[in-house]
Amino acid sequence: MTLTAPASAPPAQSQRAPSRAPVRPLRILLHAFLVLVALGWLLPLVLAVYASLRPYEETARLGYLSLPEHLTLDYYGKAWSQAELPHYYLNTLIIVIPAVLVTLFLASFTAFAISRLRIPGRKALLIVFTAGNLLPPQVLITPLYTLYTLIPLPAWLSDSQSLYDSYLGLILIHVAFQFGFCVFVMSNFMRTIPEEISEAALVDGAGVWKRYWRLTLPLCRPVLAALSTLQFTWMYNDFLWALVLMSSGDKLPVTSALNNLRGQFFTDYNLLAAGSVLVALPTLIVFQMLHKQFVAGLTLGATKG
């Protein structure tokens, strides 16, 4: 018995390496612009961190852009104690955490009603919520201040026995101003969820609350994480409403704690830079914890399939 060798496969034709597309001048300009914008955002932060690590006497003698003779973390300890940051951190958490939770809960339920229920005039309602974001908050300072002083509250809820100078007043104003934006974002996201899911739940006898809480809300985790990051950052960094609607210094949020680092006749700007870095740390921590969900929430709807 003779064995025949299998026919050898024809040699593979050499494939040409794909040629790179020529780099367009507009693309180079775009990348250069993005690099400049990134440097413009990062440069103040880098300079603040750099100044916070140097003694003021050294920067006053050599300048802020000079090379350091020695670096130290002493300013961070001074800023932590002198600005009473733990107390003001607690004030901020008392205001921001309930405000974020209430805003997201009310906005998600309203967005569910607008996008999933057949409510008459729901498009007009969404336009009203969106238009509310275009109103400058400075226009409402005087009427809100007057209104807050006229609304009574029990003594256990406010020392001034009015909505003015109370944590509840700041929580309500944050919820009111951020509510429209969250409704707009969440209603647009809920429209991307297939309606067949809600229809199947409706056939199975699920009511409005069960369709919202057990079905729709778990599917909105990416957009909830993105909005949580944005809302926490915006409310945390707010200083205007705390300055207008509060008078007690021990109730102010952490953004006002930096005033404790300013002297009457002299301000150590290196100490102030260290305090600014400490004040900004919680927002960086929250973003680092939720950055994956934040990016996923921002890119929702960018691709199909």
Short mmCIF file of C-alpha atoms in Angstrom, two decimals:
data_model
loop_
_atom_site.label_atom_id
_atom_site.label_comp_id
_atom_site.label_asym_id
_atom_site.label_seq_id
_atom_site.Cartn_x
_atom_site.Cartn_y
_atom_site.Cartn_z
CA MET A 1 0.00 0.00 0.00
CA THR A 2 1.39 3.27 -1.05
CA LEU A 3 0.79 6.47 0.81
CA THR A 4 0.50 9.63 -1.13
CA ALA A 5 1.69 12.77 0.46
CA PRO A 6 -1.00 15.38 0.86
CA ALA A 7 -0.87 18.13 -1.61
CA SER A 8 1.03 20.98 -0.18
CA ALA A 9 -0.96 24.11 0.39
CA PRO A 10 -0.14 26.94 -1.93
CA PRO A 11 2.15 29.46 -0.37
CA ALA A 12 0.30 32.23 1.34
CA GLN A 13 0.32 35.35 -0.63
CA SER A 14 2.15 38.08 1.04
CA GLN A 15 -0.26 40.63 2.37
CA ARG A 16 0.63 44.21 2.16
CA ALA A 17 0.75 46.10 5.40
CA PRO A 18 -2.15 48.51 5.56
CA SER A 19 -0.97 51.99 4.86
CA ARG A 20 -1.65 54.58 7.53
CA ALA A 21 -4.04 57.33 6.74
CA PRO A 22 -2.31 60.66 6.31
CA VAL A 23 -2.42 62.87 9.34
CA ARG A 24 -4.63 65.83 8.62
CA PRO A 25 -3.66 69.32 9.76
CA LEU A 26 -7.08 69.81 11.40
CA ARG A 27 -6.51 66.70 13.53
CA ILE A 28 -3.15 68.05 14.66
CA LEU A 29 -4.79 71.35 15.58
CA LEU A 30 -7.53 69.52 17.47
CA HIS A 31 -5.04 67.50 19.54
CA ALA A 32 -2.97 70.62 20.21
CA PHE A 33 -6.10 72.44 21.37
CA LEU A 34 -7.10 69.56 23.67
CA VAL A 35 -3.60 69.45 25.17
CA LEU A 36 -3.70 73.19 25.84
CA VAL A 37 -7.13 72.92 27.46
CA ALA A 38 -5.96 70.03 29.66
CA LEU A 39 -2.88 71.97 30.72
CA GLY A 40 -5.01 75.02 31.41
CA TRP A 41 -7.19 72.97 33.79
CA LEU A 42 -4.31 71.12 35.45
CA LEU A 43 -1.87 74.01 35.85
CA PRO A 44 -3.72 75.81 38.69
CA LEU A 45 -4.12 72.53 40.59
CA VAL A 46 -0.44 71.65 40.16
CA LEU A 47 0.62 75.14 41.28
CA ALA A 48 -1.66 74.94 44.33
CA VAL A 49 -0.20 71.58 45.38
CA TYR A 50 3.33 72.86 44.72
CA ALA A 51 2.76 76.03 46.75
CA SER A 52 1.21 74.07 49.63
CA LEU A 53 4.43 72.07 50.01
CA ARG A 54 6.74 75.11 50.33
CA PRO A 55 7.15 77.59 53.20
CA TYR A 56 5.79 81.04 52.53
CA GLU A 57 9.13 82.67 53.35
CA GLU A 58 10.78 80.67 50.57
CA THR A 59 8.20 81.55 47.92
CA ALA A 60 8.22 85.20 49.01
CA ARG A 61 12.00 85.27 48.57
CA LEU A 62 12.37 83.13 45.42
CA GLY A 63 8.93 83.30 43.78
CA TYR A 64 6.23 80.69 43.27
CA LEU A 65 7.76 79.37 40.03
CA SER A 66 11.24 78.83 41.47
CA LEU A 67 12.80 75.50 42.38
CA PRO A 68 12.16 74.45 45.99
CA GLU A 69 14.88 74.35 48.61
CA HIS A 70 12.89 71.93 50.74
CA LEU A 71 9.33 70.56 50.83
CA THR A 72 7.13 69.99 53.87
CA LEU A 73 3.64 68.82 54.79
CA ASP A 74 3.34 71.13 57.79
CA TYR A 75 0.82 73.40 56.07
CA TYR A 76 -1.68 70.56 55.73
CA GLY A 77 -1.67 69.95 59.48
CA LYS A 78 -2.07 73.65 60.16
CA ALA A 79 -4.90 74.00 57.66
CA TRP A 80 -6.69 70.95 59.11
CA SER A 81 -6.70 72.35 62.64
CA GLN A 82 -6.81 76.10 62.02
CA ALA A 83 -9.71 75.94 59.54
CA GLU A 84 -11.61 73.42 61.73
CA LEU A 85 -12.12 71.25 58.66
CA PRO A 86 -13.68 68.20 60.43
CA HIS A 87 -16.54 70.37 61.72
CA TYR A 88 -17.19 71.93 58.32
CA TYR A 89 -16.89 68.58 56.57
CA LEU A 90 -19.72 67.35 58.80
CA ASN A 91 -21.83 70.40 57.96
CA THR A 92 -21.35 69.73 54.26
CA LEU A 93 -22.30 66.06 54.57
CA ILE A 94 -25.46 67.00 56.50
CA ILE A 95 -26.46 69.23 53.57
CA VAL A 96 -25.15 67.39 50.50
CA ILE A 97 -26.02 63.73 51.15
CA PRO A 98 -29.77 64.27 51.82
CA ALA A 99 -29.95 66.79 48.96
CA VAL A 100 -28.40 64.34 46.46
CA LEU A 101 -30.61 61.44 47.58
CA VAL A 102 -33.82 63.47 47.53
CA THR A 103 -32.98 65.03 44.17
CA LEU A 104 -32.26 61.69 42.50
CA PHE A 105 -35.32 60.02 43.99
CA LEU A 106 -37.76 62.76 42.99
CA ALA A 107 -36.12 63.25 39.59
CA SER A 108 -36.12 59.53 38.78
CA PHE A 109 -39.78 59.13 39.71
CA THR A 110 -40.76 62.22 37.73
CA ALA A 111 -38.69 61.07 34.75
CA PHE A 112 -40.39 57.66 34.95
CA ALA A 113 -43.80 59.33 34.86
CA ILE A 114 -42.84 61.52 31.90
CA SER A 115 -41.19 58.78 29.84
CA ARG A 116 -43.29 55.73 30.74
CA LEU A 117 -46.78 56.93 31.63
CA ARG A 118 -49.22 58.54 29.25
CA ILE A 119 -49.57 61.87 31.06
CA PRO A 120 -51.23 64.73 29.16
CA GLY A 121 -48.76 67.52 28.45
CA ARG A 122 -45.70 65.53 29.49
CA LYS A 123 -43.56 67.11 26.76
CA ALA A 124 -44.53 70.59 27.93
CA LEU A 125 -43.75 69.53 31.49
CA LEU A 126 -40.29 68.36 30.45
CA ILE A 127 -39.69 71.66 28.65
CA VAL A 128 -40.62 73.55 31.82
CA PHE A 129 -38.16 71.47 33.88
CA THR A 130 -35.43 72.08 31.31
CA ALA A 131 -36.15 75.80 31.05
CA GLY A 132 -35.77 76.13 34.82
CA ASN A 133 -32.05 75.40 34.44
CA LEU A 134 -31.67 78.54 32.31
CA LEU A 135 -32.77 80.86 35.12
CA PRO A 136 -29.76 82.56 36.77
CA PRO A 137 -29.79 81.87 40.52
CA GLN A 138 -28.59 85.42 41.27
CA VAL A 139 -31.97 86.75 40.13
CA LEU A 140 -33.71 84.89 42.97
CA ILE A 141 -31.44 85.92 45.82
CA THR A 142 -33.59 88.77 47.18
CA PRO A 143 -37.03 87.07 46.90
CA LEU A 144 -35.68 83.80 48.30
CA TYR A 145 -34.05 85.57 51.23
CA THR A 146 -37.34 87.32 52.04
CA LEU A 147 -39.33 84.11 51.63
CA TYR A 148 -36.99 82.11 53.82
CA THR A 149 -37.30 84.60 56.68
CA LEU A 150 -41.12 84.38 56.53
CA ILE A 151 -41.51 80.56 56.54
CA PRO A 152 -41.67 79.32 60.16
CA LEU A 153 -39.99 76.16 61.40
CA PRO A 154 -40.02 74.51 64.84
CA ALA A 155 -37.14 75.33 67.17
CA TRP A 156 -35.75 71.78 67.03
CA LEU A 157 -35.37 72.12 63.27
CA SER A 158 -34.00 75.67 63.11
CA ASP A 159 -32.51 77.91 65.77
CA SER A 160 -33.90 80.96 63.98
CA GLN A 161 -37.37 79.32 63.94
CA SER A 162 -37.58 80.04 60.23
CA LEU A 163 -36.32 78.45 57.04
CA TYR A 164 -33.52 81.00 56.98
CA ASP A 165 -30.25 79.88 58.61
CA SER A 166 -31.18 76.19 58.61
CA TYR A 167 -29.80 73.06 57.01
CA LEU A 168 -33.25 72.27 55.63
CA GLY A 169 -33.28 75.56 53.72
CA LEU A 170 -30.03 74.75 51.92
CA ILE A 171 -31.18 71.20 51.17
CA LEU A 172 -34.41 72.47 49.62
CA ILE A 173 -32.70 75.08 47.44
CA HIS A 174 -30.22 72.51 46.11
CA VAL A 175 -33.04 70.07 45.34
CA ALA A 176 -35.04 72.78 43.59
CA PHE A 177 -32.21 73.94 41.34
CA GLN A 178 -30.84 70.51 40.42
CA PHE A 179 -34.19 68.76 40.01
CA GLY A 180 -34.87 69.94 36.45
CA PHE A 181 -31.48 68.89 35.10
CA CYS A 182 -31.77 65.42 36.60
CA VAL A 183 -35.30 64.97 35.21
CA PHE A 184 -34.11 65.95 31.75
CA VAL A 185 -31.16 63.51 31.79
CA MET A 186 -33.04 60.57 33.32
CA SER A 187 -36.12 60.90 31.14
CA ASN A 188 -33.95 60.78 28.03
CA PHE A 189 -32.19 57.69 29.34
CA MET A 190 -35.43 55.92 30.28
CA ARG A 191 -36.69 56.37 26.74
CA THR A 192 -33.83 54.12 25.58
CA ILE A 193 -35.14 51.23 27.71
CA PRO A 194 -37.36 48.95 25.56
CA GLU A 195 -41.03 49.51 26.32
CA GLU A 196 -41.67 45.77 25.95
CA ILE A 197 -40.12 45.27 29.40
CA SER A 198 -42.66 47.55 31.04
CA GLU A 199 -45.50 46.09 29.00
CA ALA A 200 -44.56 42.56 30.08
CA ALA A 201 -44.49 43.66 33.72
CA LEU A 202 -47.86 45.36 33.28
CA VAL A 203 -49.35 42.16 31.87
CA ASP A 204 -48.01 40.29 34.92
CA GLY A 205 -49.94 42.68 37.16
CA ALA A 206 -47.11 45.01 38.26
CA GLY A 207 -48.31 48.41 39.40
CA VAL A 208 -46.70 51.77 38.78
CA TRP A 209 -44.51 51.64 41.88
CA LYS A 210 -43.23 48.10 41.18
CA ARG A 211 -42.46 48.97 37.56
CA TYR A 212 -40.53 52.00 38.76
CA TRP A 213 -38.73 50.59 41.81
CA ARG A 214 -38.17 46.95 40.85
CA LEU A 215 -37.84 47.20 37.07
CA THR A 216 -36.81 50.62 35.74
CA LEU A 217 -34.62 51.97 38.54
CA PRO A 218 -32.14 49.03 38.55
CA LEU A 219 -31.61 49.58 34.82
CA CYS A 220 -30.73 53.23 35.50
CA ARG A 221 -27.65 52.53 37.61
CA PRO A 222 -25.15 54.04 35.12
CA VAL A 223 -27.03 57.31 34.78
CA LEU A 224 -27.70 57.43 38.54
CA ALA A 225 -23.97 57.03 39.22
CA ALA A 226 -23.11 59.77 36.72
CA LEU A 227 -25.69 62.14 38.18
CA SER A 228 -24.62 61.29 41.74
CA THR A 229 -21.05 62.31 40.92
CA LEU A 230 -22.12 65.54 39.25
CA GLN A 231 -24.66 66.49 41.91
CA PHE A 232 -22.29 65.78 44.78
CA THR A 233 -19.59 67.90 43.14
CA TRP A 234 -21.92 70.81 42.37
CA MET A 235 -23.58 70.87 45.78
CA TYR A 236 -20.32 70.34 47.62
CA ASN A 237 -18.66 73.28 45.84
CA ASP A 238 -21.60 75.63 46.33
CA PHE A 239 -20.84 78.78 48.29
CA LEU A 240 -23.45 81.27 47.04
CA TRP A 241 -26.55 79.86 48.72
CA ALA A 242 -24.78 79.13 51.98
CA LEU A 243 -23.57 82.73 52.05
CA VAL A 244 -27.04 84.14 51.28
CA LEU A 245 -29.31 81.82 53.26
CA MET A 246 -27.18 81.27 56.38
CA SER A 247 -25.86 83.60 59.04
CA SER A 248 -24.44 81.23 61.68
CA GLY A 249 -20.75 80.62 61.03
CA ASP A 250 -20.77 77.19 62.67
CA LYS A 251 -23.40 75.92 60.19
CA LEU A 252 -21.63 76.91 56.99
CA PRO A 253 -20.31 74.23 54.59
CA VAL A 254 -16.66 73.42 54.09
CA THR A 255 -16.19 75.85 51.19
CA SER A 256 -16.51 78.69 53.69
CA ALA A 257 -13.89 77.18 56.00
CA LEU A 258 -11.13 78.69 53.89
CA ASN A 259 -12.07 82.10 55.28
CA ASN A 260 -10.68 80.90 58.62
CA LEU A 261 -7.23 80.74 57.00
CA ARG A 262 -7.26 84.42 56.06
CA GLY A 263 -5.76 86.87 58.51
CA GLN A 264 -7.00 90.38 59.12
CA PHE A 265 -3.80 92.01 57.88
CA PHE A 266 -1.88 89.13 56.30
CA THR A 267 -2.78 85.97 54.38
CA ASP A 268 -0.41 83.06 53.98
CA TYR A 269 -1.34 81.89 50.48
CA ASN A 270 0.67 78.70 50.83
CA LEU A 271 -1.46 77.79 53.85
CA LEU A 272 -4.56 78.75 51.88
CA ALA A 273 -3.41 76.49 49.03
CA ALA A 274 -3.05 73.57 51.43
CA GLY A 275 -6.56 74.21 52.74
CA SER A 276 -7.91 74.35 49.20
CA VAL A 277 -6.36 70.98 48.38
CA LEU A 278 -7.90 69.43 51.52
CA VAL A 279 -11.30 70.90 50.69
CA ALA A 280 -11.14 69.50 47.15
CA LEU A 281 -10.14 65.97 48.23
CA PRO A 282 -13.67 64.58 48.88
CA THR A 283 -14.81 65.38 45.35
CA LEU A 284 -11.72 63.64 43.96
CA ILE A 285 -12.41 60.60 46.14
CA VAL A 286 -16.05 60.40 45.03
CA PHE A 287 -15.07 60.70 41.38
CA GLN A 288 -12.40 58.01 41.77
CA MET A 289 -14.94 55.67 43.35
CA LEU A 290 -17.57 56.22 40.65
CA HIS A 291 -15.46 57.11 37.62
CA LYS A 292 -16.28 53.91 35.71
CA GLN A 293 -20.01 54.40 36.19
CA PHE A 294 -19.60 58.12 35.48
CA VAL A 295 -17.93 57.48 32.11
CA ALA A 296 -20.50 54.80 31.28
CA GLY A 297 -23.29 57.23 32.08
CA LEU A 298 -21.78 59.92 29.88
CA THR A 299 -21.39 57.57 26.90
CA LEU A 300 -24.92 56.17 27.05
CA GLY A 301 -26.51 56.31 23.65
CA ALA A 302 -23.22 57.00 21.87
CA THR A 303 -23.39 53.64 20.08
CA LYS A 304 -26.18 51.39 18.92
CA GLY A 305 -26.37 47.63 19.01
#
